[in-house]
Coordinates of C-alpha atoms in Angstrom, one line a residue:
M1 CA 55.6 68.9 61.4
E2 CA 56.5 72.3 61.5
V3 CA 58.5 73.7 64.8
R4 CA 58.2 77.3 65.0
S5 CA 59.8 80.0 67.1
E6 CA 61.2 83.6 67.1
G7 CA 63.6 83.6 64.2
V8 CA 63.5 79.6 63.8
H9 CA 61.2 77.4 61.3
V10 CA 62.0 73.9 60.6
R11 CA 60.0 71.7 58.6
C12 CA 60.2 67.9 59.6
D13 CA 57.3 66.0 58.2
K14 CA 59.9 64.7 55.5
L15 CA 61.9 63.2 57.9
P16 CA 62.9 59.4 57.5
S17 CA 61.6 57.3 60.6
P18 CA 63.5 57.3 63.5
R19 CA 63.7 53.1 63.4
I20 CA 66.4 53.9 61.0
A21 CA 69.0 54.9 63.7
S22 CA 68.9 51.3 65.1
S23 CA 69.5 49.4 61.7
P24 CA 71.5 46.5 62.1
V25 CA 73.7 47.7 59.3
I26 CA 75.3 50.3 61.5
Q27 CA 74.8 48.5 64.8
S28 CA 76.1 45.2 64.2
P29 CA 79.7 44.6 65.6
K30 CA 80.1 41.9 63.6
L31 CA 80.5 43.5 59.9
P32 CA 83.9 45.1 59.3
S33 CA 84.1 48.6 59.0
P34 CA 84.9 49.5 55.2
A35 CA 87.9 52.0 54.4
I36 CA 85.7 53.8 52.3
P37 CA 81.8 54.0 53.5
S38 CA 79.4 52.9 51.1
P39 CA 76.7 55.8 50.3
A40 CA 74.0 54.1 52.1
I41 CA 76.0 54.2 55.2
A42 CA 77.1 57.9 54.8
R43 CA 73.1 58.6 54.1
T44 CA 72.5 57.3 57.1
R45 CA 74.9 58.8 59.6
L46 CA 73.7 62.3 57.8
Q47 CA 69.8 61.1 58.6
V48 CA 70.9 60.4 61.9
W49 CA 72.8 63.9 62.6
F50 CA 69.7 65.8 61.0
I51 CA 67.1 64.1 63.6
R52 CA 69.4 64.7 66.6
L53 CA 69.6 68.6 65.1
C54 CA 65.7 69.0 65.0
S55 CA 64.8 67.1 68.3
S56 CA 67.3 69.8 69.6
L57 CA 65.9 72.5 68.0
F58 CA 62.2 71.2 69.0
V59 CA 63.5 71.1 73.1
W60 CA 64.8 74.5 73.0
T61 CA 62.0 75.9 71.2
C62 CA 59.2 74.3 73.7
L63 CA 61.8 75.7 76.5
V64 CA 61.3 79.0 75.4
Q65 CA 57.8 79.2 74.8
L66 CA 57.4 77.9 78.5
V67 CA 59.5 80.3 80.2
A68 CA 57.7 83.1 78.1
V69 CA 54.3 81.7 79.3
G70 CA 55.7 81.4 82.8
E71 CA 56.9 84.8 82.9
F72 CA 53.4 86.1 81.6
W73 CA 51.8 84.2 84.7
S74 CA 54.3 84.1 87.4
P75 CA 57.1 86.5 86.8
H76 CA 58.6 86.3 90.2
L77 CA 59.1 82.5 90.2
F78 CA 61.2 82.9 87.1
S79 CA 63.1 86.0 88.0
N80 CA 64.0 84.3 91.2
L81 CA 65.3 81.1 89.2
T82 CA 67.3 83.3 86.7
N83 CA 68.9 85.4 89.6
R84 CA 69.6 81.9 91.6
I85 CA 71.1 80.5 88.4
S86 CA 73.5 83.8 87.6
Q87 CA 74.4 84.0 91.5
I88 CA 75.7 80.1 90.9
T89 CA 77.8 81.0 87.9
Q90 CA 78.9 84.4 88.9
V91 CA 82.6 84.6 90.6
P92 CA 82.0 86.9 93.3
A93 CA 84.6 89.8 93.2
Q94 CA 85.8 90.6 96.9
G95 CA 86.6 93.7 98.0
V96 CA 86.0 95.4 94.7
L97 CA 83.5 98.1 94.5
S98 CA 81.7 99.2 91.1
P99 CA 83.2 102.7 90.2
P100 CA 80.6 105.8 91.0
P101 CA 78.4 106.7 87.5
L102 CA 80.1 109.2 85.6
P103 CA 78.2 112.6 85.5
P104 CA 76.6 113.1 82.2
A105 CA 78.7 115.1 79.9
R106 CA 78.1 118.9 79.2
N107 CA 76.5 119.4 75.9
Y108 CA 77.8 122.8 74.5
T109 CA 79.5 124.3 71.2
S110 CA 83.2 124.5 71.6
N111 CA 84.4 128.0 70.8
G112 CA 87.8 126.8 70.2
F113 CA 90.9 124.8 71.9
L114 CA 92.7 126.2 74.6
R115 CA 96.4 124.7 75.1
V116 CA 98.1 125.6 78.3
S117 CA 102.0 125.4 79.6
C118 CA 102.2 125.3 83.4
N119 CA 105.3 126.8 85.0
G120 CA 106.8 126.6 88.3
G121 CA 106.9 123.7 90.9
L122 CA 104.1 121.3 91.6
N123 CA 101.7 123.5 93.7
Q124 CA 102.1 126.3 91.4
M125 CA 101.2 124.3 88.5
R126 CA 98.6 122.7 90.6
A127 CA 96.8 125.8 91.2
A128 CA 97.3 127.1 87.6
I129 CA 95.6 123.8 86.5
C130 CA 92.6 124.5 88.5
D131 CA 92.3 128.3 87.0
M132 CA 92.9 127.2 83.2
V133 CA 89.7 124.4 83.6
T134 CA 87.5 127.4 85.2
V135 CA 88.9 129.7 81.9
A136 CA 88.1 127.0 79.5
R137 CA 84.4 126.4 81.6
L138 CA 83.6 130.3 81.1
L139 CA 84.6 131.0 77.7
N140 CA 83.1 127.3 76.4
L141 CA 86.4 126.0 75.2
T142 CA 87.5 122.3 74.9
L143 CA 91.0 122.1 77.1
V144 CA 93.9 120.1 76.0
V145 CA 95.6 118.2 78.7
P146 CA 97.7 120.7 80.4
E147 CA 101.6 120.7 79.8
L148 CA 103.9 120.4 82.8
D149 CA 107.1 122.5 83.4
K150 CA 110.4 120.5 82.4
T151 CA 112.7 123.5 82.2
S152 CA 112.6 125.3 85.4
F153 CA 115.3 124.7 87.9
W154 CA 114.1 121.4 89.1
A155 CA 114.5 119.9 85.4
D156 CA 111.7 117.3 86.2
P157 CA 110.5 115.5 82.9
S158 CA 107.2 114.5 84.2
N159 CA 104.2 114.7 82.3
F160 CA 100.7 115.2 83.5
E161 CA 99.7 111.6 83.8
D162 CA 102.9 111.0 85.4
I163 CA 101.8 113.1 88.5
F164 CA 98.1 112.8 88.0
D165 CA 95.3 110.1 87.3
L166 CA 94.6 111.4 83.6
R167 CA 91.6 109.3 83.1
H168 CA 89.9 110.5 86.5
F169 CA 90.8 114.1 85.7
I170 CA 88.8 113.8 82.2
D171 CA 86.0 111.9 83.4
S172 CA 85.1 113.8 86.8
L173 CA 84.9 117.1 84.9
R174 CA 82.8 115.9 81.4
D175 CA 79.6 117.7 83.1
E176 CA 81.6 120.8 83.1
V177 CA 84.6 121.1 80.4
R178 CA 85.4 118.9 77.2
I179 CA 88.9 117.6 78.1
V180 CA 91.0 116.1 75.3
R181 CA 94.7 114.6 75.5
R182 CA 96.1 116.4 72.4
L183 CA 95.0 118.9 69.4
P184 CA 93.2 117.3 66.7
K185 CA 95.9 116.8 63.8
N186 CA 94.4 119.6 61.6
F187 CA 95.5 122.1 64.4
S188 CA 98.6 120.6 65.0
R189 CA 102.3 122.2 63.7
K190 CA 102.7 119.4 61.7
Y191 CA 100.4 120.4 59.7
G192 CA 101.4 124.1 59.5
Y193 CA 98.9 125.4 62.1
K194 CA 100.2 127.9 64.1
P195 CA 98.1 128.9 67.4
L196 CA 98.2 132.1 69.2
E197 CA 100.9 132.1 72.1
M198 CA 100.5 134.5 75.1
P199 CA 100.5 134.7 78.5
P200 CA 97.1 135.9 80.1
V201 CA 97.3 139.2 82.2
S202 CA 98.1 138.1 86.1
W203 CA 95.0 138.5 88.4
S204 CA 92.4 138.9 85.9
N205 CA 88.7 138.7 86.5
E206 CA 85.8 136.8 84.1
K207 CA 85.6 140.5 82.5
Y208 CA 88.8 140.4 80.9
Y209 CA 88.4 137.0 79.5
L210 CA 85.2 137.4 78.0
E211 CA 85.9 140.7 76.8
Q212 CA 89.7 140.2 75.5
I213 CA 90.5 136.5 75.4
L214 CA 87.3 135.0 73.9
P215 CA 87.5 137.0 70.7
L216 CA 91.0 136.1 70.2
V217 CA 89.7 132.4 70.5
S218 CA 87.1 132.8 67.8
K219 CA 89.7 134.3 65.5
H220 CA 92.5 132.1 66.0
K221 CA 90.4 128.7 67.1
V222 CA 93.5 127.5 69.2
L223 CA 95.1 129.9 72.1
H224 CA 98.0 128.9 73.8
F225 CA 99.0 130.2 77.2
N226 CA 102.5 130.1 77.5
R227 CA 102.4 130.8 81.3
T228 CA 99.6 129.9 83.7
D229 CA 100.4 131.2 87.3
T230 CA 98.3 133.6 89.2
R231 CA 96.5 134.3 86.3
L232 CA 93.0 134.7 87.8
A233 CA 92.1 136.5 90.4
N234 CA 91.5 135.8 94.0
N235 CA 88.4 138.1 94.4
W236 CA 85.4 139.1 92.5
I237 CA 84.9 136.0 90.9
P238 CA 81.4 134.5 90.3
L239 CA 80.5 131.8 92.8
D240 CA 79.9 128.8 90.5
L241 CA 83.2 129.6 89.1
Q242 CA 85.1 129.9 92.6
K243 CA 83.6 126.5 93.4
L244 CA 84.7 125.0 90.3
R245 CA 88.2 125.9 91.4
C246 CA 87.6 124.5 94.5
R247 CA 86.0 121.0 92.7
V248 CA 89.3 120.8 90.4
N249 CA 91.7 121.1 93.2
F250 CA 90.0 118.9 95.9
Q251 CA 88.2 116.3 93.7
A252 CA 89.6 116.1 90.1
L253 CA 93.4 116.4 90.5
K254 CA 93.8 112.8 92.1
F255 CA 97.6 111.6 92.3
T256 CA 98.7 108.4 90.3
P257 CA 97.9 105.3 91.9
K258 CA 101.7 104.6 92.5
I259 CA 102.2 107.8 94.4
E260 CA 99.0 107.6 96.2
S261 CA 100.0 104.1 97.4
L262 CA 103.6 105.0 98.5
G263 CA 102.1 108.2 100.4
Y264 CA 99.4 106.3 101.9
K265 CA 102.3 104.0 103.2
L266 CA 104.1 107.0 104.6
V267 CA 101.2 108.4 106.5
R268 CA 100.5 105.0 108.2
M269 CA 103.9 104.5 109.3
L270 CA 103.6 107.6 111.0
Q271 CA 100.4 107.4 112.4
E272 CA 101.1 103.9 114.0
K273 CA 103.7 105.9 115.9
G274 CA 101.3 108.6 117.4
P275 CA 100.5 111.9 116.5
F276 CA 103.3 113.9 114.0
V277 CA 104.0 117.3 112.9
T278 CA 104.7 118.2 109.4
L279 CA 107.4 120.6 109.0
H280 CA 107.5 122.3 105.8
L281 CA 111.4 123.8 106.0
R282 CA 111.9 125.5 103.3
Y283 CA 115.7 125.6 103.5
E284 CA 116.8 124.2 99.9
M285 CA 119.3 125.4 97.7
D286 CA 117.0 126.9 95.2
M287 CA 114.6 128.9 97.9
L288 CA 117.8 130.7 99.7
A289 CA 119.2 131.2 95.8
F290 CA 116.0 132.7 94.7
S291 CA 115.3 134.8 97.7
G292 CA 118.6 136.0 98.2
C293 CA 118.2 135.0 102.1
T294 CA 121.6 133.9 103.8
H295 CA 121.0 134.6 107.3
G296 CA 123.1 131.6 109.1
C297 CA 125.2 130.6 106.0
T298 CA 129.0 131.2 105.7
A299 CA 130.7 133.6 103.4
E300 CA 131.4 131.2 100.9
E301 CA 127.9 129.7 101.1
A302 CA 126.2 132.9 100.6
E303 CA 128.6 133.5 97.1
E304 CA 127.8 130.2 96.0
L305 CA 124.0 130.9 96.3
K306 CA 124.4 134.6 94.8
R307 CA 126.2 132.5 91.9
L308 CA 123.5 130.3 91.3
R309 CA 120.8 133.1 91.2
Y310 CA 122.5 135.0 88.6
A311 CA 123.0 131.8 86.5
Y312 CA 118.9 131.6 85.9
P313 CA 117.7 134.9 83.9
W314 CA 114.4 134.8 85.5
W315 CA 115.9 134.7 88.9
R316 CA 118.3 137.6 88.3
E317 CA 117.3 141.1 90.0
K318 CA 119.3 143.8 91.9
E319 CA 121.5 143.3 94.7
I320 CA 119.5 141.7 97.8
V321 CA 120.4 142.4 101.3
S322 CA 119.6 139.5 103.0
E323 CA 119.1 140.9 106.7
E324 CA 117.0 143.8 105.5
K325 CA 114.8 141.4 103.6
R326 CA 114.8 138.8 107.1
S327 CA 113.5 141.7 109.2
Q328 CA 110.8 142.3 106.7
G329 CA 109.5 138.6 107.4
L330 CA 110.4 137.9 103.5
C331 CA 112.8 135.0 104.1
P332 CA 112.2 131.5 105.4
L333 CA 112.7 130.4 108.7
T334 CA 116.7 128.6 109.3
P335 CA 116.5 125.3 110.7
E336 CA 117.9 126.8 114.0
E337 CA 115.1 129.5 114.2
S338 CA 112.5 126.6 113.6
A339 CA 113.5 124.5 116.5
L340 CA 113.3 127.5 119.0
I341 CA 109.9 128.4 117.6
L342 CA 108.4 124.7 117.7
Q343 CA 109.7 124.6 121.3
A344 CA 108.2 128.2 122.0
L345 CA 104.7 126.6 120.5
G346 CA 104.9 124.1 123.1
I347 CA 105.6 120.8 121.0
S348 CA 106.9 118.4 123.0
K349 CA 110.5 116.9 122.6
D350 CA 109.3 113.2 121.9
T351 CA 107.0 114.7 119.0
Q352 CA 107.6 113.1 115.4
I353 CA 108.6 115.5 113.5
Y354 CA 108.1 114.8 109.8
I355 CA 110.2 117.1 107.0
A356 CA 108.7 117.9 104.1
A357 CA 111.2 119.2 101.8
G358 CA 114.0 118.8 99.3
E359 CA 117.8 118.5 100.4
I360 CA 118.5 121.2 103.5
Y361 CA 121.1 123.3 102.2
G362 CA 124.0 122.6 104.8
R363 CA 122.7 118.8 105.3
D364 CA 123.3 117.5 108.9
R365 CA 125.4 120.9 109.8
R366 CA 122.4 122.7 109.8
L367 CA 119.7 120.3 111.1
A368 CA 121.7 119.3 113.6
P369 CA 120.1 122.0 116.2
L370 CA 116.8 121.1 115.1
R371 CA 117.6 117.0 115.9
A372 CA 118.9 118.2 119.2
S373 CA 115.9 119.8 120.1
F374 CA 113.4 116.9 118.5
P375 CA 115.3 113.6 118.4
R376 CA 112.1 112.0 116.6
I377 CA 113.1 114.1 112.9
V378 CA 112.1 111.9 109.9
K379 CA 111.8 112.4 106.4
K380 CA 110.7 110.1 103.6
E381 CA 114.4 108.9 102.7
T382 CA 114.9 107.7 106.5
L383 CA 111.0 105.9 106.6
L384 CA 111.2 104.3 102.8
A385 CA 113.6 102.0 101.4
P386 CA 115.8 103.3 98.7
E387 CA 114.3 101.0 96.1
E388 CA 110.7 102.4 97.1
L389 CA 111.8 105.9 96.1
Q390 CA 114.1 104.7 93.2
Q391 CA 111.3 105.2 90.8
F392 CA 110.6 108.8 92.2
Q393 CA 114.2 109.9 91.6
N394 CA 115.0 113.0 89.3
H395 CA 111.4 113.7 89.6
S396 CA 111.1 116.5 92.0
S397 CA 107.3 117.1 91.3
Q398 CA 106.4 113.4 92.1
M399 CA 108.3 113.3 95.4
A400 CA 106.9 116.8 96.2
A401 CA 103.3 115.0 95.8
L402 CA 104.5 112.4 98.8
D403 CA 105.4 115.6 100.9
F404 CA 102.1 117.0 99.9
M405 CA 100.0 114.0 101.1
V406 CA 101.9 113.5 104.5
A407 CA 101.4 117.5 105.0
V408 CA 97.8 117.2 104.3
A409 CA 97.1 114.1 106.8
S410 CA 99.6 115.5 109.7
N411 CA 97.9 116.1 113.0
T412 CA 99.6 119.9 112.7
F413 CA 101.3 121.7 109.6
V414 CA 103.9 124.3 110.3
P415 CA 105.5 126.0 107.1
T416 CA 108.2 128.1 107.3
Y417 CA 107.6 130.0 104.5
D418 CA 104.6 130.8 102.7
G419 CA 105.3 129.5 99.3
N420 CA 102.9 127.7 97.2
M421 CA 103.0 124.2 98.7
A422 CA 102.4 126.2 102.2
K423 CA 99.6 128.1 100.7
L424 CA 98.0 124.7 99.1
V425 CA 98.4 122.5 101.9
E426 CA 96.9 125.2 104.2
G427 CA 93.3 125.5 102.1
H428 CA 93.5 121.7 101.5
R429 CA 93.6 121.0 105.5
R430 CA 90.8 124.1 105.6
Y431 CA 88.6 122.2 103.1
L432 CA 89.2 118.9 105.4
G433 CA 87.9 120.8 108.4
F434 CA 89.8 123.3 109.5
K435 CA 92.8 121.4 110.5
K436 CA 95.3 122.9 112.8
S437 CA 98.0 124.5 110.5
I438 CA 100.3 127.2 112.3
L439 CA 101.0 130.1 110.0
L440 CA 103.8 131.6 111.1
D441 CA 104.1 135.7 111.4
R442 CA 107.5 135.7 110.0
K443 CA 108.2 139.6 110.6
K444 CA 107.2 139.6 114.0
L445 CA 109.1 136.2 114.9
V446 CA 112.3 137.6 113.9
E447 CA 112.2 140.4 116.3
L448 CA 111.0 138.3 119.0
L449 CA 114.2 135.5 118.0
D450 CA 116.8 138.5 117.9
M451 CA 115.6 140.3 121.2
H452 CA 115.8 136.5 122.9
L453 CA 119.2 135.4 121.5
N454 CA 120.7 139.1 122.4
G455 CA 119.4 138.6 126.0
T456 CA 116.9 141.3 126.1
L457 CA 113.9 138.5 126.3
S458 CA 113.8 135.7 128.6
W459 CA 112.5 132.3 127.4
N460 CA 109.7 132.3 129.1
G461 CA 108.5 135.8 127.7
F462 CA 109.9 134.8 124.1
A463 CA 107.5 131.5 124.8
L464 CA 104.5 133.7 125.9
A465 CA 104.8 136.2 123.3
V466 CA 105.5 133.5 120.2
R467 CA 102.1 131.7 121.4
S468 CA 100.2 135.0 121.6
V469 CA 101.3 136.1 118.0
H470 CA 99.9 132.7 116.7
E471 CA 96.4 132.4 119.0
R472 CA 94.7 133.2 115.6
R473 CA 96.7 131.7 113.3
M474 CA 96.2 128.1 113.6
G475 CA 94.1 127.7 110.6
Q476 CA 90.6 128.7 112.0
P477 CA 88.0 129.9 109.7
T478 CA 88.9 133.4 108.8
P479 CA 87.8 135.9 106.0
R480 CA 90.3 136.3 103.1
T481 CA 91.9 139.6 103.1
V482 CA 91.1 141.4 100.1
I483 CA 93.2 144.4 98.7
P484 CA 91.7 145.1 95.4
E485 CA 94.7 147.5 94.0
K486 CA 97.8 144.9 95.5
P487 CA 96.1 141.6 94.9
K488 CA 100.0 139.9 95.4
E489 CA 99.6 141.4 99.0
E490 CA 96.0 139.9 99.7
D491 CA 95.1 136.4 100.7
Y492 CA 95.8 133.7 98.4
F493 CA 92.3 132.1 97.1
Y494 CA 93.6 128.5 97.4
A495 CA 94.9 129.3 100.9
N496 CA 91.5 130.0 101.8
P497 CA 88.8 129.2 99.3
Q498 CA 86.1 130.5 101.6
E499 CA 83.3 130.2 99.2
C500 CA 83.8 126.3 99.4
L501 CA 84.2 125.9 103.2
C502 CA 81.2 127.2 104.9
M503 CA 78.6 124.7 104.6
G504 CA 78.0 123.8 108.5
T505 CA 77.9 125.2 111.9
N506 CA 81.9 125.1 112.4
C507 CA 81.9 128.5 109.6
D508 CA 79.4 130.4 112.1
D509 CA 82.6 132.5 113.1
L510 CA 83.5 133.1 109.8
L511 CA 79.9 133.8 108.2
S512 CA 79.8 136.5 111.1
R513 CA 82.0 138.8 109.6
G514 CA 79.4 139.4 106.8
N515 CA 79.9 139.3 103.0
L516 CA 83.3 137.9 102.5
S517 CA 83.8 139.0 99.2
K518 CA 84.2 142.7 100.1
P519 CA 87.4 144.2 100.8
R520 CA 87.8 145.1 104.3

C-alpha cells in the first residue's frame, strides 16, 4: 500500500502483520524482563513503532485531503471552523490597538547625507528639525537623526531619542525622507572622512538650497549644517514644503512615552480642578541676562545679570539700557506687571494659574505680588512628587517639554515674552482649532502700566484699554504679516502656519483677506 500526500510518500506494503503487537512474548507479565533485550524483542518493538508512525501519517494525509475537498465544495464551512478554532486558541489582547500601517517608503536616489547640529533651547531646536527635514526632502538627501545642543547655557545632555520618539519620527516620515540613525562607517571621521561643515544662510528659500547647497552636497556627499536656527524662510516657500514643515511639527515630533505620560498626568490634575490658564512667565535668570532687561531688579541683581551676559561670548553686545529696551516692548513682563495684566484682562482671582517656566529670578520675593492676586498658582514642581521629576533633573529640554504639553492643553495661554516656546505653542494651539492665546502687545502695555502706576490712568481706564488692545490678539485666524526685506520682523511661520490651518469654515475670516502669501 502506498500513502501519498503533498511532500509525503510512504510505502507500507512490506510491513509485518499488526498481530505482532499482541504477541504473548511482549505482553506476558510472567516473563521477566532481561537486562539486555534479545534481538527478537528489539526488532518487535521497532516494528510496533514503525506501524504507529505509518498509521499517524495515514490519518493526517486523509485529514488534509478531506479539508482540501471540503474547502473546494464548501469553503464557508471550513473557514468558519478554522476561525472558531483560532478564536478559541488566541488570547484576547484587551485594550491593545494595532498600530496604523506605515506609509510606503518613498523611492528616490539620494544625493548625499545631511547632518544637522541644532542650537538653542527645546523649541528653537524643534523648529530647526522641521526645517531640516524639509530641506532634506527638497534636495533628495538622506537625513541623519539631528544632534541636539549640549553646549548652550542650559547644558542639557539629552539626545534626540531622550526627548522625541525616534522610531515614530523615522517611520512617520518614510514616505517623504529617508532618515538614518548615523552615517555609514565609510563617511565617518574615524575612517578619515571630513564632511563639509557650514551654517546655511538665515531665512533662505528653495532657490538658495537648490542653486547653492545642492552642488556642494553633490561634490562632498556629506554636508554638516552646524547651526540650524531660522535657516528657512517664513514665506515664499512652495505649499507642499510648508505643509511638510507642519507635518513634522504636529505629527512626526512626538515626545517620548515617559515625557508624554507625566505631561498628561499634569494636564489631568489641572483639568480635574477646573479651567486653567498657562502663564509663560519668561523671567528666568538666563532670559534677563541675555536681554539685558533689569526692570524691578535691585542694583546688585542688575550687576549679577550683566556679569552673566558677558561671561557668554554669544550673548555679549554693546551696553544695554534696560529702560530703553523696555519702552520698545523688547523686555519680558515682570511678575508684578503680569499680575496687573491678568487682572485687567478679567481673569478671576480663583482661576488656576500654571507657571510654565524655569526658576523665576528672585524666587518667592518676586512671585509674591502675583501669588497675592492669584492664590491658586501652581507649577510642575508643586503638583508632582519630587521622585516623579527626579528623572528630568538637569535636563532642561525635557522639563520644557512638560511645560509645552501643559501650555498646549490649557484653556488660555498667556506668554509674557515672544520667545520660541511662546511662538510654537501659539502655532500648535492654532492648529488645534484656534484655542485662546492672549498675545500681549508689550510696547503698548508698558505705556499703560506706567500711566496707571504713576496715577494718570485709573484702574477702570487701564483695564478697559488693556482689553481693547488685545481684542484681536486672542489667537484668532489672522494673516501672517510678511515683510520681505525684514524677515526678523515679520510673523514667524511656526507661530501662524496659515497654509496648514484653513481647512474649514473657521478660517473664513482669514481667507477673506485674499492671497495670504502676498506681502501687505
